[in-house]
PDB file of N, CA and C in Angstrom:
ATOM      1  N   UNK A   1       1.533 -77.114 -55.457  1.00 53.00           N
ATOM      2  CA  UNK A   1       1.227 -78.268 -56.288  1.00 53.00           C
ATOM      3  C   UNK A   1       2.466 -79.144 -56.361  1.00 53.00           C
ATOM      4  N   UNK A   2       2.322 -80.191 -56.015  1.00 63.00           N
ATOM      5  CA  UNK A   2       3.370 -81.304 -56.068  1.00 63.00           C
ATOM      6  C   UNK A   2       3.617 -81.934 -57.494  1.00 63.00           C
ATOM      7  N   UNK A   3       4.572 -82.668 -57.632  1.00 67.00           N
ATOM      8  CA  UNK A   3       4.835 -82.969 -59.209  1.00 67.00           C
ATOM      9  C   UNK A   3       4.116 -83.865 -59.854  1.00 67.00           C
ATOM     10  N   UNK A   4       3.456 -84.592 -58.932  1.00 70.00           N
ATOM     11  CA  UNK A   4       2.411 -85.601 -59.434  1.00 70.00           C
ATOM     12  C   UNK A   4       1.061 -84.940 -60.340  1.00 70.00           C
ATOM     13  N   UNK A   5       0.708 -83.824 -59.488  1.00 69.00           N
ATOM     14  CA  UNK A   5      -0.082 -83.215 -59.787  1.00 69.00           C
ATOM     15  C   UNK A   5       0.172 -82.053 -61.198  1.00 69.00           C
ATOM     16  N   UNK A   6       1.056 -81.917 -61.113  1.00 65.00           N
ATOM     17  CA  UNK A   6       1.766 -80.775 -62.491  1.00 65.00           C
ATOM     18  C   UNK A   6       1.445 -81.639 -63.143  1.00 65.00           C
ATOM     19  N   UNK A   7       1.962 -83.379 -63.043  1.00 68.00           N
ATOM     20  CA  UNK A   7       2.211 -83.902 -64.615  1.00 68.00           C
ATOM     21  C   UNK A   7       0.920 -84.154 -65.266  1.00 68.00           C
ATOM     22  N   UNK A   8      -0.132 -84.309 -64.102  1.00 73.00           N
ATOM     23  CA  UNK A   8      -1.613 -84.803 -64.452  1.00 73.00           C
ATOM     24  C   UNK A   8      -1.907 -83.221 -65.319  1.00 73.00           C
ATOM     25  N   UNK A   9      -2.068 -82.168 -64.223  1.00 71.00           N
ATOM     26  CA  UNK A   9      -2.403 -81.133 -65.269  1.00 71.00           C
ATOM     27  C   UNK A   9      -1.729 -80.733 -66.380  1.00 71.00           C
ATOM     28  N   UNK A  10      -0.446 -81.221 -66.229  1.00 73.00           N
ATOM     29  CA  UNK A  10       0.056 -80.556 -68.252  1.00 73.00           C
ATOM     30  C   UNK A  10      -0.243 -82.088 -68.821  1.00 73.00           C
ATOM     31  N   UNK A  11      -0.606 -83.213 -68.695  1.00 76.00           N
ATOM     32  CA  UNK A  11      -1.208 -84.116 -69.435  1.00 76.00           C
ATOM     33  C   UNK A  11      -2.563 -83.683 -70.217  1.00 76.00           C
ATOM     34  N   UNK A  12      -3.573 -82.784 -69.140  1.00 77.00           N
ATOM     35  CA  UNK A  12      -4.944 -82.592 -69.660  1.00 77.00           C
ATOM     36  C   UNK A  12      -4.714 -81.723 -70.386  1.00 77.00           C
ATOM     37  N   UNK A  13      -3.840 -80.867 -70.563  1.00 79.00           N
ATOM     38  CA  UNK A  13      -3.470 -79.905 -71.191  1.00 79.00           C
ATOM     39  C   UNK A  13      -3.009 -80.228 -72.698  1.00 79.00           C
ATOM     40  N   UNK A  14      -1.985 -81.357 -72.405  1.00 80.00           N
ATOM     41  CA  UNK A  14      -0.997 -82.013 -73.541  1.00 80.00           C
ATOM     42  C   UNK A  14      -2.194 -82.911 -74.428  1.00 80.00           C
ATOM     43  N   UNK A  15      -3.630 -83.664 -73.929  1.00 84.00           N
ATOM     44  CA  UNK A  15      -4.605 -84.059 -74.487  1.00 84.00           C
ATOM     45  C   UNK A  15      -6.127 -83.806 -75.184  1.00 84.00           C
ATOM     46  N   UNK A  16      -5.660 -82.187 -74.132  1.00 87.00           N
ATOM     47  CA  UNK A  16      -6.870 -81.651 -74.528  1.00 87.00           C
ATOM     48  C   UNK A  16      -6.582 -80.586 -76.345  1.00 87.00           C
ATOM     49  N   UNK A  17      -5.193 -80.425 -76.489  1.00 88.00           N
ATOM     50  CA  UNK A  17      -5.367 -79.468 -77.410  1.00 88.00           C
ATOM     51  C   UNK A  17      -4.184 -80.332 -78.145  1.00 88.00           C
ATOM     52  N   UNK A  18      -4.779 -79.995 -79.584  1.00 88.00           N
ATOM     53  CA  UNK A  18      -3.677 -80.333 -80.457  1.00 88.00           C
ATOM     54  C   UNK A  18      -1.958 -80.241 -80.664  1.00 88.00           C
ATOM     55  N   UNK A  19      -2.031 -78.480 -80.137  1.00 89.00           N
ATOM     56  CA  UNK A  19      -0.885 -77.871 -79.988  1.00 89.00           C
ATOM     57  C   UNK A  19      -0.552 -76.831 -79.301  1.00 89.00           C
ATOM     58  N   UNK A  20       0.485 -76.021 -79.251  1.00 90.00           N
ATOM     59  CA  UNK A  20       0.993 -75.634 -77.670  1.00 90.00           C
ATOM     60  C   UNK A  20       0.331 -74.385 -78.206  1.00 90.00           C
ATOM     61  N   UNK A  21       0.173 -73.780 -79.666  1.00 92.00           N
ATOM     62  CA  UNK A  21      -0.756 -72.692 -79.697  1.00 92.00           C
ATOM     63  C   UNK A  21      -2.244 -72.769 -79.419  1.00 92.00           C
ATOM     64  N   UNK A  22      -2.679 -73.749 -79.942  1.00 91.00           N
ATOM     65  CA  UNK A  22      -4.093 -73.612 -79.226  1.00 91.00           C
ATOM     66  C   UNK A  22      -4.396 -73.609 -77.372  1.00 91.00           C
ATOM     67  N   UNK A  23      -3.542 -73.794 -77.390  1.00 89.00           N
ATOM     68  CA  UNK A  23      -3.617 -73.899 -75.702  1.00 89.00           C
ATOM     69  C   UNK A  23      -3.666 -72.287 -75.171  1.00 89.00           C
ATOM     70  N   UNK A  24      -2.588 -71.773 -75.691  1.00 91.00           N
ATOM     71  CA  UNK A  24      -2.512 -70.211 -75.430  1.00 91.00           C
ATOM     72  C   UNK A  24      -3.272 -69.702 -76.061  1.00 91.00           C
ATOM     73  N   UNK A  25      -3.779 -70.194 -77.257  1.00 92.00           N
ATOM     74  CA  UNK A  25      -5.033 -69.372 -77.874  1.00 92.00           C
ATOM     75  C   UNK A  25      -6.011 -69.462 -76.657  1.00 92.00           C
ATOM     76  N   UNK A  26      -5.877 -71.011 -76.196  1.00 90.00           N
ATOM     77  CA  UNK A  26      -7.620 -70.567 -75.145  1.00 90.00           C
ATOM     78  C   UNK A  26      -7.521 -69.599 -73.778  1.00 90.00           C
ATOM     79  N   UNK A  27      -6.671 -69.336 -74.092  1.00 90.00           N
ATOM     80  CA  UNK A  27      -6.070 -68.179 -72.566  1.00 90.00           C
ATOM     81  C   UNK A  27      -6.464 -66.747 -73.136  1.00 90.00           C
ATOM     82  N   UNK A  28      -6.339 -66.453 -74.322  1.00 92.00           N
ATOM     83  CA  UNK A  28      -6.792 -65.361 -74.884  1.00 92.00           C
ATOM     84  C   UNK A  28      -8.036 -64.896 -74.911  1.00 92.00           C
ATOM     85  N   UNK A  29      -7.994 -63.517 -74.630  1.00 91.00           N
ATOM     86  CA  UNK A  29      -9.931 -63.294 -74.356  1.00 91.00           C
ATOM     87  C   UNK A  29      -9.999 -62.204 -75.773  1.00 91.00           C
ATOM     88  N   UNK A  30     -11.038 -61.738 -75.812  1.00 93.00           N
ATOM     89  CA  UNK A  30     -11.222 -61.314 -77.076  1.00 93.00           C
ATOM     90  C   UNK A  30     -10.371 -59.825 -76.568  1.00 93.00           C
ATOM     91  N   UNK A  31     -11.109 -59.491 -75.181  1.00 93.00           N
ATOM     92  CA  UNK A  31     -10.986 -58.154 -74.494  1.00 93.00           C
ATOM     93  C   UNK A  31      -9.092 -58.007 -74.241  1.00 93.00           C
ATOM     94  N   UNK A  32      -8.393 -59.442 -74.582  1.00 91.00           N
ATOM     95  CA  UNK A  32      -6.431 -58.868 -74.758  1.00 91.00           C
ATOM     96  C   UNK A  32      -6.429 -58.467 -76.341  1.00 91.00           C
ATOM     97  N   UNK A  33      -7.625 -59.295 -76.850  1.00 93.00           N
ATOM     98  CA  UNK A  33      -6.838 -58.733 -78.357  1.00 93.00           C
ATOM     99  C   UNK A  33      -7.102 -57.460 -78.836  1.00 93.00           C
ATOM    100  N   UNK A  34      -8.838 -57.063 -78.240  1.00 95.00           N
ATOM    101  CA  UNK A  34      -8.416 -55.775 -78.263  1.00 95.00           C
ATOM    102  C   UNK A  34      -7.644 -54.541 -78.230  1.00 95.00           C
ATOM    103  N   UNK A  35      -6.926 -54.980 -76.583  1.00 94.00           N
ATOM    104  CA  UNK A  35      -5.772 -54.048 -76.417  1.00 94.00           C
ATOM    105  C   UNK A  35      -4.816 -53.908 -76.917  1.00 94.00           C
ATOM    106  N   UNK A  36      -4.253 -55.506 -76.905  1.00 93.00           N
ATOM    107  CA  UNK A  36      -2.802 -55.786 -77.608  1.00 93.00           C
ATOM    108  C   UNK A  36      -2.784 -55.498 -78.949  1.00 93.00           C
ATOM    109  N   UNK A  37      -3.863 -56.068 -79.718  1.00 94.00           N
ATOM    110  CA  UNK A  37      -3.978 -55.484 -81.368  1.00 94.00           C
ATOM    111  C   UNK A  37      -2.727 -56.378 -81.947  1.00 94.00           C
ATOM    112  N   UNK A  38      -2.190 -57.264 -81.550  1.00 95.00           N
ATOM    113  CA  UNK A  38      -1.607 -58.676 -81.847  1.00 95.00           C
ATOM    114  C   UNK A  38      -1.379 -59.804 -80.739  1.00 95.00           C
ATOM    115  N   UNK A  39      -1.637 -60.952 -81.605  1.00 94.00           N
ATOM    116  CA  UNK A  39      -1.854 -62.304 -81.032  1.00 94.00           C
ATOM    117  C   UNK A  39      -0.696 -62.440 -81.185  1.00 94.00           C
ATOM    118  N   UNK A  40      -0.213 -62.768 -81.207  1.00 94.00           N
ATOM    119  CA  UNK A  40       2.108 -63.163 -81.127  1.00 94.00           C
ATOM    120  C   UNK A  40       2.090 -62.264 -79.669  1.00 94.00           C
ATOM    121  N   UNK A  41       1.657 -61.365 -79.422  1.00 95.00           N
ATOM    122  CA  UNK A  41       2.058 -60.952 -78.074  1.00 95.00           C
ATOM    123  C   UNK A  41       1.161 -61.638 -77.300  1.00 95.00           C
ATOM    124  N   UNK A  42      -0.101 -61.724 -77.141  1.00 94.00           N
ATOM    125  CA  UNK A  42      -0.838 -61.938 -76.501  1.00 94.00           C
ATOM    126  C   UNK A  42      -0.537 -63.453 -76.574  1.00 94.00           C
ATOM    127  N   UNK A  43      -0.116 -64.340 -76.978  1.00 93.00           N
ATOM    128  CA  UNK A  43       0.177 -65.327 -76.846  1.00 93.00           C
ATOM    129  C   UNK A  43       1.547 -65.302 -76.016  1.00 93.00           C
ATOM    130  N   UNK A  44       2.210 -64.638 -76.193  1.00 93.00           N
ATOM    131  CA  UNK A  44       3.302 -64.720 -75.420  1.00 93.00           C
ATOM    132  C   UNK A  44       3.379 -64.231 -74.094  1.00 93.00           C
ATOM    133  N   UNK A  45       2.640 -63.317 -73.759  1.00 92.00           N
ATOM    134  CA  UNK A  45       2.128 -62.806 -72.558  1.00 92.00           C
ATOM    135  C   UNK A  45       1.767 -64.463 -71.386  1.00 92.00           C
ATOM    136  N   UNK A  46       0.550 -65.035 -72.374  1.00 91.00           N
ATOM    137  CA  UNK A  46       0.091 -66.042 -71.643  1.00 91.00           C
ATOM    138  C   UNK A  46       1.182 -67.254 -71.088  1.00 91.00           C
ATOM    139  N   UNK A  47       2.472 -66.950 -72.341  1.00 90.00           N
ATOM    140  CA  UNK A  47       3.507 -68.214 -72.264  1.00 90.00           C
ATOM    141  C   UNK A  47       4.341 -67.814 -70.958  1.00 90.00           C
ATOM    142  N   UNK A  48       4.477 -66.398 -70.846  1.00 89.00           N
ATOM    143  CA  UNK A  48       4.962 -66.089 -69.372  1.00 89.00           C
ATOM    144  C   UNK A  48       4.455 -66.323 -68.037  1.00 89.00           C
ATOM    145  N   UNK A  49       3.492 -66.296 -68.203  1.00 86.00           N
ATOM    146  CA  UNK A  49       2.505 -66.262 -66.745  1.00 86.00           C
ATOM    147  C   UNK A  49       1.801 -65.032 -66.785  1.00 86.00           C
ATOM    148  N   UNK A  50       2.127 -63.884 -67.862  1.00 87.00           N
ATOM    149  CA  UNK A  50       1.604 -62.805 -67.454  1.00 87.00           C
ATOM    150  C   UNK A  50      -0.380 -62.808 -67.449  1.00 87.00           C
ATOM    151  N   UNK A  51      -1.166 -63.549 -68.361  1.00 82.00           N
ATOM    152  CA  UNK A  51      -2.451 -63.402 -68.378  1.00 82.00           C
ATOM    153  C   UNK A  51      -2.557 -64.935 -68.130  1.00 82.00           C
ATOM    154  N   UNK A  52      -4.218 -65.137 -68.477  1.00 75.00           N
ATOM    155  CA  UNK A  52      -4.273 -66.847 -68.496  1.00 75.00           C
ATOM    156  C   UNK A  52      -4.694 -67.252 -67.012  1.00 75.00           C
ATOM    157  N   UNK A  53      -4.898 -68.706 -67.100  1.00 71.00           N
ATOM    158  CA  UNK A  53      -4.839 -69.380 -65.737  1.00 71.00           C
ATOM    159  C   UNK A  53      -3.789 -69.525 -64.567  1.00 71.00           C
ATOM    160  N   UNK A  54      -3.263 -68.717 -64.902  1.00 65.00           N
ATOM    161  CA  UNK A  54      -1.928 -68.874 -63.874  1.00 65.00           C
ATOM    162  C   UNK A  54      -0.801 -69.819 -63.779  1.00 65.00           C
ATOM    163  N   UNK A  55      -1.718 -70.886 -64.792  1.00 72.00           N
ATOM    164  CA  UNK A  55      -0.481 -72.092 -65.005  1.00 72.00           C
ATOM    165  C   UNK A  55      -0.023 -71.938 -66.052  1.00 72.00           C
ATOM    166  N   UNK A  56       1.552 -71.519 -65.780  1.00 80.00           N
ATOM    167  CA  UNK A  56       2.638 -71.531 -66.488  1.00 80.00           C
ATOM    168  C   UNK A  56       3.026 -72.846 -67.040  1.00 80.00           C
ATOM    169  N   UNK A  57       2.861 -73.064 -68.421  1.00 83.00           N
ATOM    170  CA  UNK A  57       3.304 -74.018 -69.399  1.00 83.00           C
ATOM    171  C   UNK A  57       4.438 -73.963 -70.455  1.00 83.00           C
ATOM    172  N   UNK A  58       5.478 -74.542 -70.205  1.00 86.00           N
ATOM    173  CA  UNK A  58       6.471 -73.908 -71.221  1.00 86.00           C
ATOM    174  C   UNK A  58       6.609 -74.737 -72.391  1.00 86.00           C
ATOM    175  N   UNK A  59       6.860 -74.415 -73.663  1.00 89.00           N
ATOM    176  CA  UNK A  59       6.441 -75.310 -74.834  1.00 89.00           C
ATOM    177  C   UNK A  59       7.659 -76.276 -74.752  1.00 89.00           C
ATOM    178  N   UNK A  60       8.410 -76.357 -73.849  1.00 90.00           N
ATOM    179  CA  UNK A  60       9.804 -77.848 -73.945  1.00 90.00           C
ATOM    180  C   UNK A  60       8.732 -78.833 -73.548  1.00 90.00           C
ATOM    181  N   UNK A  61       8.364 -78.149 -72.223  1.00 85.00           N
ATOM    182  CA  UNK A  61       7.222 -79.458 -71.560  1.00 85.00           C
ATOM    183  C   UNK A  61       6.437 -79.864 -71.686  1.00 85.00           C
ATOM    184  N   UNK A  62       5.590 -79.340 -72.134  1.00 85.00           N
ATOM    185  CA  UNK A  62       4.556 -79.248 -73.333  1.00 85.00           C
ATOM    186  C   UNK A  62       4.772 -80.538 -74.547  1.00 85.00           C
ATOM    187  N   UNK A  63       5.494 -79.965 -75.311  1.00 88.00           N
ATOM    188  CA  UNK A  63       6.137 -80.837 -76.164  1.00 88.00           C
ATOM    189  C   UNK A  63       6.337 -82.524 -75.800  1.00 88.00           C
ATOM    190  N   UNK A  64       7.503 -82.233 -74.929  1.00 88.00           N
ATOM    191  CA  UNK A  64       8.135 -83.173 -74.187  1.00 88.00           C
ATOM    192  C   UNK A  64       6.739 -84.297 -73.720  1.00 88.00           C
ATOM    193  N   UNK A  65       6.149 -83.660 -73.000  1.00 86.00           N
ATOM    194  CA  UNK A  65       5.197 -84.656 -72.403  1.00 86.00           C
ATOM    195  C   UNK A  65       3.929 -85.035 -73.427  1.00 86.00           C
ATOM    196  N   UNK A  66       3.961 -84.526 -74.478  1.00 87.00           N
ATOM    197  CA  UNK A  66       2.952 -85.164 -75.763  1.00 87.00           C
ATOM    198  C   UNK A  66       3.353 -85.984 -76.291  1.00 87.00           C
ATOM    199  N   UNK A  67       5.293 -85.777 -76.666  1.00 88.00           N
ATOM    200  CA  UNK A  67       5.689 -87.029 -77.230  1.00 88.00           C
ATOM    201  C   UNK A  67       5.497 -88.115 -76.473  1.00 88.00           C
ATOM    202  N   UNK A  68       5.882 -88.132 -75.081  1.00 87.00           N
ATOM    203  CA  UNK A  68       5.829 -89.225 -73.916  1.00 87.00           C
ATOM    204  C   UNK A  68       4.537 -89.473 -74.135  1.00 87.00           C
ATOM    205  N   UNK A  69       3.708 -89.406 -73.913  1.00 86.00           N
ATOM    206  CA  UNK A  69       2.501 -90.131 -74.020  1.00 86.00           C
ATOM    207  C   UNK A  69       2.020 -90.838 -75.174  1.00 86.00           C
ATOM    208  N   UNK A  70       2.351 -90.356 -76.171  1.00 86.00           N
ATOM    209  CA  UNK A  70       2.233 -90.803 -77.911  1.00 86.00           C
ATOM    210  C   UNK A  70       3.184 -92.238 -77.488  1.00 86.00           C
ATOM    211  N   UNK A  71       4.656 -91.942 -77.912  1.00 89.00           N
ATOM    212  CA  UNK A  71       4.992 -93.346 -76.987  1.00 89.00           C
ATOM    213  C   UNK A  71       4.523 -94.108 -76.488  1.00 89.00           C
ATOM    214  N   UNK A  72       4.053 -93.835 -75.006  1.00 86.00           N
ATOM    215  CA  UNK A  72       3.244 -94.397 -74.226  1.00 86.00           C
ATOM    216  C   UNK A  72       2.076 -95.061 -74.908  1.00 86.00           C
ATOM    217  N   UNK A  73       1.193 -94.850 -75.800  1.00 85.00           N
ATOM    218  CA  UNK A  73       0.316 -95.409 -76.428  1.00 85.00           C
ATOM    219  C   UNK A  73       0.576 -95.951 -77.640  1.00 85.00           C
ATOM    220  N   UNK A  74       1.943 -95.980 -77.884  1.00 87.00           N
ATOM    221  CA  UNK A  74       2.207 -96.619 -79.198  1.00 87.00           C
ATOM    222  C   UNK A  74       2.473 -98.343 -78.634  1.00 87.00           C
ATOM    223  N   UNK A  75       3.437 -97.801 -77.603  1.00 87.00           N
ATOM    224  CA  UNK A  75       3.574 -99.399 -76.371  1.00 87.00           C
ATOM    225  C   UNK A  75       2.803-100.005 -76.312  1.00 87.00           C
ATOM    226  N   UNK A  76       1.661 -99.665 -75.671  1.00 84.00           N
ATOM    227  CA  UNK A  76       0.505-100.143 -75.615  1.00 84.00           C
ATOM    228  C   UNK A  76      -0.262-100.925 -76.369  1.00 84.00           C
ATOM    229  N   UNK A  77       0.094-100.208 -77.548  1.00 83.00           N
ATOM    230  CA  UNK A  77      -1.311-100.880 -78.736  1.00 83.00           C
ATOM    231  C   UNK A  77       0.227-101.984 -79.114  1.00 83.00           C
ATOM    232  N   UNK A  78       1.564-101.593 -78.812  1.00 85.00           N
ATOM    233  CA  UNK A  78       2.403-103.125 -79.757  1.00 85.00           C
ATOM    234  C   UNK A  78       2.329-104.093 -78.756  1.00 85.00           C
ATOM    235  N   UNK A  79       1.780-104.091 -77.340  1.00 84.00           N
ATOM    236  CA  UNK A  79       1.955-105.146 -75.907  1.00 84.00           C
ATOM    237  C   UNK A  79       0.298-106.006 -76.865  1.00 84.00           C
ATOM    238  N   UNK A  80      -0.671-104.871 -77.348  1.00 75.00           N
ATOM    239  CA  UNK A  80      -2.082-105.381 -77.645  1.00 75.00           C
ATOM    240  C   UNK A  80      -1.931-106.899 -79.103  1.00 75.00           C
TER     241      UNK A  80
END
């Protein structure tokens, strides 16, 4: 995946969920919490790469690229 493409997918990522926990919440299946018997791990599991979609999201970038876009649409509506 080229970088164009990272930024599009941690954008849908950065728009689709409020915050960097719900995101790892949706990586969670019921069948980790079973095992794990805590969500702080099982969330952190997903923040590694260890479960989940395979795409590794780290909460700087995450972050980082929500503020950028908030920005980005604050511009916008002061150009409007």
């Amino acid at each position: 995946m080229d970088q164009e493409e990272g930024l599009k997918a941690l954008d849908n990522i950065v728009t689709q969920f409020n915050t960097y926990e719900d995101f790892l919440d949706s990586q969670i299946t019921t069948v980790d919490l079973y095992y794990l018997e805590d969500e702080t791990l099982a969330r952190r599991l997903v923040e590694l790469g260890y479960r989940g979609t395979g795409e590794r999201v780290k909460r700087e970038d995450c972050e980082a690229r929500k503020a950028a876009i908030e920005i980005s649409r604050l511009a916008e509506r002061a150009q409007q």
